[in-house]
mmCIF file of C-alpha atoms and ligand atoms in Angstrom:
data_model
loop_
_atom_site.group_PDB
_atom_site.id
_atom_site.type_symbol
_atom_site.label_atom_id
_atom_site.label_comp_id
_atom_site.label_asym_id
_atom_site.label_seq_id
_atom_site.Cartn_x
_atom_site.Cartn_y
_atom_site.Cartn_z
ATOM 1 C CA UNK A 28 -38.576 -3.257 -65.655
ATOM 2 C CA UNK A 29 -38.260 -0.082 -63.648
ATOM 3 C CA UNK A 30 -39.562 -0.080 -60.136
ATOM 4 C CA UNK A 31 -42.733 1.877 -59.492
ATOM 5 C CA UNK A 32 -45.408 2.464 -56.839
ATOM 6 C CA UNK A 33 -46.896 -0.938 -57.474
ATOM 7 C CA UNK A 34 -43.647 -2.949 -56.944
ATOM 8 C CA UNK A 35 -43.439 -4.938 -53.722
ATOM 9 C CA UNK A 36 -40.786 -3.963 -51.211
ATOM 10 C CA UNK A 37 -39.560 -5.037 -47.795
ATOM 11 C CA UNK A 38 -39.054 -2.355 -45.155
ATOM 12 C CA UNK A 39 -37.097 -4.088 -42.460
ATOM 13 C CA UNK A 40 -39.145 -7.189 -41.661
ATOM 14 C CA UNK A 41 -42.354 -5.643 -43.062
ATOM 15 C CA UNK A 42 -43.182 -6.988 -46.540
ATOM 16 C CA UNK A 43 -45.293 -4.482 -48.506
ATOM 17 C CA UNK A 44 -47.320 -5.635 -51.550
ATOM 18 C CA UNK A 45 -46.847 -2.169 -53.054
ATOM 19 C CA UNK A 46 -44.989 1.022 -52.219
ATOM 20 C CA UNK A 47 -47.998 3.157 -51.532
ATOM 21 C CA UNK A 48 -48.136 3.946 -47.782
ATOM 22 C CA UNK A 49 -51.069 5.593 -46.029
ATOM 23 C CA UNK A 50 -49.534 8.480 -44.109
ATOM 24 C CA UNK A 51 -50.403 9.127 -40.441
ATOM 25 C CA UNK A 52 -53.490 11.322 -40.205
ATOM 26 C CA UNK A 53 -55.105 12.772 -37.092
ATOM 27 C CA UNK A 54 -58.825 12.203 -37.380
ATOM 28 C CA UNK A 55 -60.090 12.788 -33.826
ATOM 29 C CA UNK A 56 -62.759 10.106 -33.852
ATOM 30 C CA UNK A 57 -61.929 8.106 -30.721
ATOM 31 C CA UNK A 58 -64.135 8.390 -27.606
ATOM 32 C CA UNK A 59 -63.371 11.073 -25.037
ATOM 33 C CA UNK A 60 -61.783 9.726 -21.902
ATOM 34 C CA UNK A 61 -60.883 6.181 -22.881
ATOM 35 C CA UNK A 62 -59.183 6.610 -26.281
ATOM 36 C CA UNK A 63 -60.256 3.090 -27.179
ATOM 37 C CA UNK A 64 -60.622 2.511 -30.958
ATOM 38 C CA UNK A 65 -64.190 1.656 -31.925
ATOM 39 C CA UNK A 66 -65.883 -0.270 -34.783
ATOM 40 C CA UNK A 67 -65.974 2.998 -36.825
ATOM 41 C CA UNK A 68 -62.161 3.201 -36.578
ATOM 42 C CA UNK A 69 -61.824 -0.455 -37.554
ATOM 43 C CA UNK A 70 -63.879 0.175 -40.713
ATOM 44 C CA UNK A 71 -61.824 3.237 -41.666
ATOM 45 C CA UNK A 72 -58.542 1.379 -41.494
ATOM 46 C CA UNK A 73 -59.880 -1.869 -42.987
ATOM 47 C CA UNK A 74 -61.168 0.137 -46.004
ATOM 48 C CA UNK A 75 -57.616 1.241 -46.702
ATOM 49 C CA UNK A 76 -55.906 -2.155 -46.296
ATOM 50 C CA UNK A 77 -54.953 -2.304 -49.977
ATOM 51 C CA UNK A 78 -52.207 0.228 -49.168
ATOM 52 C CA UNK A 79 -48.785 -1.452 -49.031
ATOM 53 C CA UNK A 80 -48.585 -0.155 -45.466
ATOM 54 C CA UNK A 81 -50.798 1.889 -43.187
ATOM 55 C CA UNK A 82 -49.213 4.188 -40.624
ATOM 56 C CA UNK A 83 -51.889 4.911 -38.026
ATOM 57 C CA UNK A 84 -52.852 8.347 -36.874
ATOM 58 C CA UNK A 85 -50.399 9.716 -34.323
ATOM 59 C CA UNK A 86 -51.251 7.958 -31.065
ATOM 60 C CA UNK A 87 -50.322 9.184 -27.545
ATOM 61 C CA UNK A 88 -48.016 6.904 -25.593
ATOM 62 C CA UNK A 89 -49.252 8.168 -22.223
ATOM 63 C CA UNK A 90 -51.771 10.512 -20.660
ATOM 64 C CA UNK A 91 -49.171 13.304 -20.865
ATOM 65 C CA UNK A 92 -48.660 12.654 -24.547
ATOM 66 C CA UNK A 93 -52.084 14.047 -25.470
ATOM 67 C CA UNK A 94 -52.449 17.402 -27.186
ATOM 68 C CA UNK A 95 -55.741 17.252 -29.093
ATOM 69 C CA UNK A 96 -59.281 16.092 -28.480
ATOM 70 C CA UNK A 97 -60.691 12.606 -29.242
ATOM 71 C CA UNK A 98 -57.400 10.804 -29.790
ATOM 72 C CA UNK A 99 -56.986 7.092 -29.437
ATOM 73 C CA UNK A 100 -54.171 5.978 -27.069
ATOM 74 C CA UNK A 101 -51.753 3.051 -26.832
ATOM 75 C CA UNK A 102 -51.108 2.651 -23.093
ATOM 76 C CA UNK A 103 -54.134 0.848 -21.568
ATOM 77 C CA UNK A 104 -55.333 -2.738 -21.902
ATOM 78 C CA UNK A 105 -58.672 -1.488 -23.303
ATOM 79 C CA UNK A 106 -56.877 0.522 -25.993
ATOM 80 C CA UNK A 107 -54.780 -2.549 -26.935
ATOM 81 C CA UNK A 108 -57.994 -4.562 -27.268
ATOM 82 C CA UNK A 109 -59.534 -1.857 -29.451
ATOM 83 C CA UNK A 110 -56.496 -1.629 -31.668
ATOM 84 C CA UNK A 111 -56.333 -5.436 -31.945
ATOM 85 C CA UNK A 112 -59.662 -5.255 -33.807
ATOM 86 C CA UNK A 113 -58.056 -2.770 -36.193
ATOM 87 C CA UNK A 114 -54.962 -4.869 -36.861
ATOM 88 C CA UNK A 115 -57.002 -8.067 -37.249
ATOM 89 C CA UNK A 116 -59.274 -6.399 -39.827
ATOM 90 C CA UNK A 117 -56.355 -4.960 -41.777
ATOM 91 C CA UNK A 118 -54.457 -8.263 -41.733
ATOM 92 C CA UNK A 119 -57.566 -10.174 -42.796
ATOM 93 C CA UNK A 120 -57.621 -7.945 -45.904
ATOM 94 C CA UNK A 121 -53.951 -8.649 -46.601
ATOM 95 C CA UNK A 122 -52.697 -5.307 -45.344
ATOM 96 C CA UNK A 123 -49.838 -4.225 -43.073
ATOM 97 C CA UNK A 124 -50.135 -1.636 -40.379
ATOM 98 C CA UNK A 125 -47.719 0.094 -37.979
ATOM 99 C CA UNK A 126 -48.648 2.376 -35.095
ATOM 100 C CA UNK A 127 -47.240 5.890 -34.816
ATOM 101 C CA UNK A 128 -45.903 6.603 -31.292
ATOM 102 C CA UNK A 129 -46.637 10.183 -30.202
ATOM 103 C CA UNK A 130 -45.772 12.501 -27.376
ATOM 104 C CA UNK A 131 -46.781 16.072 -28.115
ATOM 105 C CA UNK A 132 -44.552 17.796 -25.536
ATOM 106 C CA UNK A 133 -45.461 21.515 -25.373
ATOM 107 C CA UNK A 134 -48.204 21.268 -28.041
ATOM 108 C CA UNK A 135 -50.924 20.727 -25.478
ATOM 109 C CA UNK A 136 -52.801 22.435 -22.700
ATOM 110 C CA UNK A 137 -53.530 21.734 -19.006
ATOM 111 C CA UNK A 138 -57.180 21.162 -19.857
ATOM 112 C CA UNK A 139 -56.055 18.117 -21.936
ATOM 113 C CA UNK A 140 -53.701 16.915 -19.202
ATOM 114 C CA UNK A 141 -55.844 16.834 -16.060
ATOM 115 C CA UNK A 142 -54.508 20.240 -15.117
ATOM 116 C CA UNK A 143 -50.813 19.438 -15.504
ATOM 117 C CA UNK A 144 -48.548 21.754 -17.442
ATOM 118 C CA UNK A 145 -47.323 20.434 -20.780
ATOM 119 C CA UNK A 146 -43.638 19.395 -20.738
ATOM 120 C CA UNK A 147 -40.874 20.359 -23.088
ATOM 121 C CA UNK A 148 -37.080 20.577 -23.356
ATOM 122 C CA UNK A 149 -37.289 24.269 -22.404
ATOM 123 C CA UNK A 150 -39.935 26.540 -20.912
ATOM 124 C CA UNK A 151 -40.723 28.274 -24.197
ATOM 125 C CA UNK A 152 -44.389 28.926 -25.060
ATOM 126 C CA UNK A 153 -45.130 28.103 -28.693
ATOM 127 C CA UNK A 154 -47.135 30.631 -30.679
ATOM 128 C CA UNK A 155 -50.558 29.315 -31.572
ATOM 129 C CA UNK A 156 -53.530 27.559 -29.943
ATOM 130 C CA UNK A 157 -54.411 24.141 -28.612
ATOM 131 C CA UNK A 158 -57.575 22.301 -29.659
ATOM 132 C CA UNK A 159 -59.295 21.509 -26.335
ATOM 133 C CA UNK A 160 -62.780 20.294 -25.381
ATOM 134 C CA UNK A 161 -63.464 23.917 -24.509
ATOM 135 C CA UNK A 162 -62.407 25.151 -27.972
ATOM 136 C CA UNK A 163 -59.216 26.829 -29.146
ATOM 137 C CA UNK A 164 -57.079 28.260 -26.369
ATOM 138 C CA UNK A 165 -53.597 29.827 -26.417
ATOM 139 C CA UNK A 166 -50.707 27.470 -25.740
ATOM 140 C CA UNK A 167 -49.168 27.965 -22.289
ATOM 141 C CA UNK A 168 -45.540 28.138 -21.216
ATOM 142 C CA UNK A 169 -44.564 24.457 -20.762
ATOM 143 C CA UNK A 170 -42.578 23.067 -17.859
ATOM 144 C CA UNK A 171 -38.950 22.305 -18.776
ATOM 145 C CA UNK A 172 -38.221 18.646 -18.133
ATOM 146 C CA UNK A 173 -35.450 17.830 -15.666
ATOM 147 C CA UNK A 174 -32.945 15.395 -17.122
ATOM 148 C CA UNK A 175 -33.875 13.018 -14.323
ATOM 149 C CA UNK A 176 -37.399 12.788 -15.730
ATOM 150 C CA UNK A 177 -36.350 11.624 -19.194
ATOM 151 C CA UNK A 178 -35.866 7.952 -18.451
ATOM 152 C CA UNK A 179 -39.501 7.784 -17.370
ATOM 153 C CA UNK A 180 -40.576 9.150 -20.754
ATOM 154 C CA UNK A 181 -38.325 6.618 -22.484
ATOM 155 C CA UNK A 182 -40.149 3.974 -20.475
ATOM 156 C CA UNK A 183 -43.464 5.360 -21.722
ATOM 157 C CA UNK A 184 -42.218 4.750 -25.288
ATOM 158 C CA UNK A 185 -41.241 1.243 -24.238
ATOM 159 C CA UNK A 186 -44.591 0.529 -22.667
ATOM 160 C CA UNK A 187 -46.462 1.875 -25.707
ATOM 161 C CA UNK A 188 -44.281 -0.216 -27.986
ATOM 162 C CA UNK A 189 -45.151 -3.331 -26.015
ATOM 163 C CA UNK A 190 -48.819 -2.353 -26.183
ATOM 164 C CA UNK A 191 -48.574 -1.892 -29.968
ATOM 165 C CA UNK A 192 -46.992 -5.301 -30.413
ATOM 166 C CA UNK A 193 -49.616 -6.890 -28.127
ATOM 167 C CA UNK A 194 -52.246 -5.261 -30.327
ATOM 168 C CA UNK A 195 -50.860 -7.049 -33.369
ATOM 169 C CA UNK A 196 -49.138 -4.197 -35.181
ATOM 170 C CA UNK A 197 -46.497 -5.078 -37.719
ATOM 171 C CA UNK A 198 -44.266 -2.432 -36.158
ATOM 172 C CA UNK A 199 -44.163 1.088 -34.821
ATOM 173 C CA UNK A 200 -43.152 4.434 -36.186
ATOM 174 C CA UNK A 201 -41.483 6.927 -33.788
ATOM 175 C CA UNK A 202 -43.000 10.361 -34.405
ATOM 176 C CA UNK A 203 -40.058 12.770 -34.342
ATOM 177 C CA UNK A 204 -41.671 15.312 -36.663
ATOM 178 C CA UNK A 205 -43.947 18.284 -36.824
ATOM 179 C CA UNK A 206 -42.979 20.155 -33.725
ATOM 180 C CA UNK A 207 -43.879 17.548 -31.084
ATOM 181 C CA UNK A 208 -41.709 16.396 -28.182
ATOM 182 C CA UNK A 209 -38.796 14.696 -29.974
ATOM 183 C CA UNK A 210 -38.635 17.441 -32.645
ATOM 184 C CA UNK A 211 -38.689 20.019 -29.815
ATOM 185 C CA UNK A 212 -35.507 18.453 -28.455
ATOM 186 C CA UNK A 213 -33.820 18.397 -31.888
ATOM 187 C CA UNK A 214 -34.183 22.097 -32.748
ATOM 188 C CA UNK A 215 -32.400 25.060 -31.249
ATOM 189 C CA UNK A 216 -35.544 27.252 -31.419
ATOM 190 C CA UNK A 217 -37.300 25.062 -28.843
ATOM 191 C CA UNK A 218 -34.299 23.498 -27.051
ATOM 192 C CA UNK A 219 -32.202 25.996 -25.047
ATOM 193 C CA UNK A 220 -30.961 23.480 -22.539
ATOM 194 C CA UNK A 221 -27.475 23.750 -21.117
ATOM 195 C CA UNK A 222 -27.169 20.136 -20.002
ATOM 196 C CA UNK A 223 -26.318 17.013 -22.048
ATOM 197 C CA UNK A 224 -29.632 17.346 -23.926
ATOM 198 C CA UNK A 225 -29.115 20.785 -25.396
ATOM 199 C CA UNK A 226 -26.570 22.829 -27.334
ATOM 200 C CA UNK A 227 -24.496 20.722 -29.733
ATOM 201 C CA UNK A 228 -26.064 18.534 -32.433
ATOM 202 C CA UNK A 229 -24.915 15.535 -30.463
ATOM 203 C CA UNK A 230 -26.677 16.781 -27.334
ATOM 204 C CA UNK A 231 -29.929 17.836 -29.075
ATOM 205 C CA UNK A 232 -30.093 14.447 -30.778
ATOM 206 C CA UNK A 233 -29.431 12.487 -27.573
ATOM 207 C CA UNK A 234 -32.995 12.071 -26.396
ATOM 208 C CA UNK A 235 -34.174 10.941 -29.810
ATOM 209 C CA UNK A 236 -31.467 8.296 -29.905
ATOM 210 C CA UNK A 237 -32.289 7.103 -26.366
ATOM 211 C CA UNK A 238 -35.898 6.670 -27.327
ATOM 212 C CA UNK A 239 -34.960 4.923 -30.575
ATOM 213 C CA UNK A 240 -32.574 2.612 -28.756
ATOM 214 C CA UNK A 241 -35.221 1.673 -26.226
ATOM 215 C CA UNK A 242 -37.945 1.095 -28.801
ATOM 216 C CA UNK A 243 -35.737 -0.916 -31.140
ATOM 217 C CA UNK A 244 -34.567 -3.009 -28.161
ATOM 218 C CA UNK A 245 -38.180 -3.951 -27.462
ATOM 219 C CA UNK A 246 -39.555 -4.316 -30.985
ATOM 220 C CA UNK A 247 -36.465 -5.265 -32.994
ATOM 221 C CA UNK A 248 -35.037 -2.574 -35.264
ATOM 222 C CA UNK A 249 -36.543 -4.185 -38.349
ATOM 223 C CA UNK A 250 -40.007 -3.311 -37.056
ATOM 224 C CA UNK A 251 -39.288 0.312 -36.263
ATOM 225 C CA UNK A 252 -39.585 3.315 -38.569
ATOM 226 C CA UNK A 253 -39.024 6.932 -37.675
ATOM 227 C CA UNK A 254 -40.509 10.146 -39.046
ATOM 228 C CA UNK A 255 -38.767 13.522 -39.414
ATOM 229 C CA UNK A 256 -39.879 16.836 -40.902
ATOM 230 C CA UNK A 257 -36.734 18.883 -41.461
ATOM 231 C CA UNK A 258 -38.406 22.010 -42.922
ATOM 232 C CA UNK A 259 -41.835 22.054 -41.300
ATOM 233 C CA UNK A 260 -42.390 25.287 -39.335
ATOM 234 C CA UNK A 261 -45.686 23.867 -37.988
ATOM 235 C CA UNK A 262 -46.125 24.266 -34.239
ATOM 236 C CA UNK A 263 -43.755 27.229 -34.180
ATOM 237 C CA UNK A 264 -40.588 25.227 -34.971
ATOM 238 C CA UNK A 265 -37.373 26.973 -35.807
ATOM 239 C CA UNK A 266 -33.802 25.881 -36.226
ATOM 240 C CA UNK A 267 -30.726 27.858 -37.183
ATOM 241 C CA UNK A 268 -29.324 25.131 -39.472
ATOM 242 C CA UNK A 269 -31.779 22.397 -40.408
ATOM 243 C CA UNK A 270 -29.513 20.868 -43.057
ATOM 244 C CA UNK A 271 -26.643 20.279 -40.603
ATOM 245 C CA UNK A 272 -29.065 19.051 -37.952
ATOM 246 C CA UNK A 273 -30.964 16.563 -40.064
ATOM 247 C CA UNK A 274 -27.922 15.311 -41.953
ATOM 248 C CA UNK A 275 -26.505 14.577 -38.489
ATOM 249 C CA UNK A 276 -29.684 12.895 -37.290
ATOM 250 C CA UNK A 277 -29.981 10.720 -40.420
ATOM 251 C CA UNK A 278 -26.411 9.646 -40.049
ATOM 252 C CA UNK A 279 -26.798 8.894 -36.325
ATOM 253 C CA UNK A 280 -29.863 6.770 -37.006
ATOM 254 C CA UNK A 281 -27.818 4.422 -39.231
ATOM 255 C CA UNK A 282 -26.595 2.643 -36.087
ATOM 256 C CA UNK A 283 -30.059 1.185 -35.578
ATOM 257 C CA UNK A 284 -30.728 -0.468 -38.953
ATOM 258 C CA UNK A 285 -34.313 0.842 -38.870
ATOM 259 C CA UNK A 286 -37.039 -0.487 -41.074
ATOM 260 C CA UNK A 287 -37.312 2.867 -42.693
ATOM 261 C CA UNK A 288 -36.836 6.630 -42.339
ATOM 262 C CA UNK A 289 -39.991 8.588 -43.181
ATOM 263 C CA UNK A 290 -39.415 12.171 -44.271
ATOM 264 C CA UNK A 291 -41.913 14.996 -44.605
ATOM 265 C CA UNK A 292 -40.239 16.871 -47.475
ATOM 266 C CA UNK A 293 -42.076 20.176 -47.120
ATOM 267 C CA UNK A 294 -43.644 22.581 -44.725
ATOM 268 C CA UNK A 295 -47.285 22.704 -43.777
ATOM 269 C CA UNK A 296 -48.390 26.191 -44.811
ATOM 270 C CA UNK A 297 -46.219 26.151 -47.916
ATOM 271 C CA UNK A 298 -43.466 28.659 -48.591
ATOM 272 C CA UNK A 299 -40.042 28.165 -50.082
ATOM 273 C CA UNK A 300 -37.818 25.400 -48.798
ATOM 274 C CA UNK A 301 -34.117 25.806 -48.450
ATOM 275 C CA UNK A 302 -33.092 22.198 -47.896
ATOM 276 C CA UNK A 303 -31.503 19.483 -50.018
ATOM 277 C CA UNK A 304 -33.368 16.256 -49.338
ATOM 278 C CA UNK A 305 -31.000 14.356 -51.571
ATOM 279 C CA UNK A 306 -28.274 14.986 -48.980
ATOM 280 C CA UNK A 307 -30.432 13.575 -46.227
ATOM 281 C CA UNK A 308 -31.298 10.549 -48.390
ATOM 282 C CA UNK A 309 -27.635 9.976 -49.030
ATOM 283 C CA UNK A 310 -26.736 10.175 -45.322
ATOM 284 C CA UNK A 311 -29.312 7.537 -44.424
ATOM 285 C CA UNK A 312 -28.274 3.997 -45.402
ATOM 286 C CA UNK A 313 -31.626 2.268 -44.992
ATOM 287 C CA UNK A 314 -35.042 2.429 -46.719
ATOM 288 C CA UNK A 315 -36.417 5.887 -47.300
ATOM 289 C CA UNK A 316 -40.132 6.782 -47.307
ATOM 290 C CA UNK A 317 -40.930 10.166 -48.847
ATOM 291 C CA UNK A 318 -44.031 12.211 -48.082
ATOM 292 C CA UNK A 319 -45.455 15.627 -48.932
ATOM 293 C CA UNK A 320 -47.572 16.467 -51.887
ATOM 294 C CA UNK A 321 -46.653 13.387 -53.974
ATOM 295 C CA UNK A 322 -49.046 12.152 -56.628
ATOM 296 C CA UNK A 323 -48.764 9.091 -58.880
ATOM 297 C CA UNK A 324 -46.424 10.722 -61.397
ATOM 298 C CA UNK A 325 -44.047 12.183 -58.826
ATOM 299 C CA UNK A 326 -44.211 9.081 -56.686
ATOM 300 C CA UNK A 327 -43.249 6.814 -59.590
ATOM 301 C CA UNK A 328 -40.431 9.167 -60.537
ATOM 302 C CA UNK A 329 -39.056 9.223 -56.978
ATOM 303 C CA UNK A 330 -39.056 5.414 -56.866
ATOM 304 C CA UNK A 331 -37.629 4.933 -60.358
ATOM 305 C CA UNK A 332 -34.786 7.342 -59.616
ATOM 306 C CA UNK A 333 -33.936 5.623 -56.334
ATOM 307 C CA UNK A 334 -34.688 8.732 -54.262
ATOM 308 C CA UNK A 335 -37.377 6.818 -52.296
ATOM 309 C CA UNK A 336 -38.238 3.216 -51.578
ATOM 310 C CA UNK A 337 -41.859 4.013 -50.726
ATOM 311 C CA UNK A 338 -44.163 6.995 -50.862
ATOM 312 C CA UNK A 339 -46.601 8.021 -48.152
ATOM 313 C CA UNK A 340 -49.878 9.655 -49.257
ATOM 314 C CA UNK A 341 -52.040 11.508 -46.743
ATOM 315 C CA UNK A 342 -55.040 13.377 -48.107
ATOM 316 C CA UNK A 343 -55.305 11.135 -51.194
ATOM 317 C CA UNK A 344 -55.746 8.036 -48.921
ATOM 318 C CA UNK A 345 -58.074 9.907 -46.663
ATOM 319 C CA UNK A 346 -60.508 10.571 -49.536
ATOM 320 C CA UNK A 347 -59.802 7.401 -51.570
ATOM 321 C CA UNK A 348 -59.855 4.161 -49.661
ATOM 322 C CA UNK A 349 -59.013 2.359 -52.935
ATOM 323 C CA UNK A 350 -56.210 4.781 -53.948
ATOM 324 C CA UNK A 351 -54.022 1.928 -55.141
ATOM 325 C CA UNK A 352 -56.639 0.731 -57.618
ATOM 326 C CA UNK A 353 -57.379 4.275 -58.721
ATOM 327 C CA UNK A 354 -53.687 4.952 -59.452
ATOM 328 C CA UNK A 355 -53.337 1.575 -61.180
ATOM 329 C CA UNK A 356 -56.242 2.355 -63.522
ATOM 330 C CA UNK A 357 -55.790 6.122 -63.737
ATOM 331 C CA UNK A 358 -59.307 6.509 -62.356
ATOM 332 C CA UNK A 359 -60.502 9.934 -61.108
ATOM 333 C CA UNK A 360 -59.955 10.660 -57.416
ATOM 334 C CA UNK A 361 -62.561 11.613 -54.769
ATOM 335 C CA UNK A 362 -61.873 15.094 -53.463
ATOM 336 C CA UNK A 363 -61.184 15.438 -49.715
ATOM 337 C CA UNK A 364 -63.572 17.535 -47.583
ATOM 338 C CA UNK A 365 -61.403 19.427 -45.103
ATOM 339 C CA UNK A 366 -64.532 20.276 -42.979
ATOM 340 C CA UNK A 367 -64.623 16.623 -41.854
ATOM 341 C CA UNK A 368 -60.884 16.040 -41.333
ATOM 342 C CA UNK A 369 -61.197 16.271 -37.524
ATOM 343 C CA UNK A 370 -63.954 14.955 -35.318
ATOM 344 C CA UNK A 371 -67.484 13.931 -36.211
ATOM 345 C CA UNK A 372 -68.568 10.467 -37.221
ATOM 346 C CA UNK A 373 -68.646 8.418 -40.442
ATOM 347 C CA UNK A 374 -69.222 11.463 -42.644
ATOM 348 C CA UNK A 375 -65.941 12.268 -44.339
ATOM 349 C CA UNK A 376 -64.396 9.247 -42.615
ATOM 350 C CA UNK A 377 -65.761 5.943 -43.775
ATOM 351 C CA UNK A 378 -68.191 7.160 -46.490
ATOM 352 C CA UNK A 379 -65.788 8.092 -49.307
ATOM 353 C CA UNK A 380 -66.913 5.889 -52.180
ATOM 354 C CA UNK A 381 -64.930 3.037 -53.685
ATOM 355 C CA UNK A 382 -64.649 2.842 -57.498
ATOM 356 C CA UNK A 383 -67.028 -0.125 -57.763
ATOM 357 C CA UNK A 384 -69.573 1.292 -55.336
HETATM 358 C C1 PHB B 428 -52.620 17.594 -36.318
HETATM 359 O O1 PHB B 428 -53.468 17.009 -35.610
HETATM 360 O O2 PHB B 428 -52.852 18.699 -36.833
HETATM 361 C C2 PHB B 428 -51.349 16.944 -36.490
HETATM 362 C C3 PHB B 428 -51.054 15.818 -35.748
HETATM 363 C C4 PHB B 428 -49.820 15.231 -35.971
HETATM 364 C C5 PHB B 428 -48.955 15.659 -36.899
HETATM 365 C C6 PHB B 428 -49.243 16.804 -37.623
HETATM 366 C C7 PHB B 428 -50.449 17.418 -37.430
HETATM 367 O O3 PHB B 428 -47.780 15.121 -37.046
#
């Protein structure tokens, strides 16, 4: 029988009961200041434990990794204890869950960083605005990181990975997508460095590979996934040749034997896409998780054809905790309310109805 969304699969050492992954979704419902997951967050993830795998919301690896309000973190003992309740609840329901490791780089603001300037590969101010506790404010020109500071950021990834493992996660996903720090290093629109970390494809990819090496050394490569978004212009990202860049990155990542490569196959904001994802898929020798606008039909087709090993669904899982059952039975879907995507409480978070409710 052909493989489909409901077929089990192993991504590295993580055994999934189906191939429907809950994509990482920022929900901004952690307490200000501590970033410690609460009972409400436990309920939200527990409700979605029938997914083959949950990738948590992007989670800052350090105080300097923050770029939005009300984010959870993964660098203090209290945060580890809060997340442990999440992983225990998901595991008790037979689910698997990995934590997404996040450093936002220049997509932040001093008001979110205790007055510090955001850091980036180069001092280039992105167009757009930061979500702060004082409302939307223009991004600022970030401080270009000195090469001598990079090992300390690698160590933040290491520390956060240790915290995630201590919190009981089945693994971690390195967020190298959507215009945040690692993506900022990859692309020549945001990386104008003239040292070993800028210029050639090899140099722009160097920091990503150093982070990936350090994280896989700590967690074991079979517990580490990595997310890329080759065509997403979100957060003012530009690159002169995304196909060459991401073919190179996918190929370079083969040395790690990662659990999976997670690829956002479109651009937030829509628009035409001049990129051949089949090339990327071919470059990468491990498991491939596809994301971006998939539904049941397209997901099944991508798995049956061998394009993808698993499919990540964002908004559908946000609005349908029992998305797997709904797809299995062709039941109608709850519609997502974008007004409650970010912030607030249980409304639009844990109150989307189950089929049987
Ligand atoms: C967001 O909060 O808008 C956001 C966060 C992480 C992403 C993409 C978007 O990767």
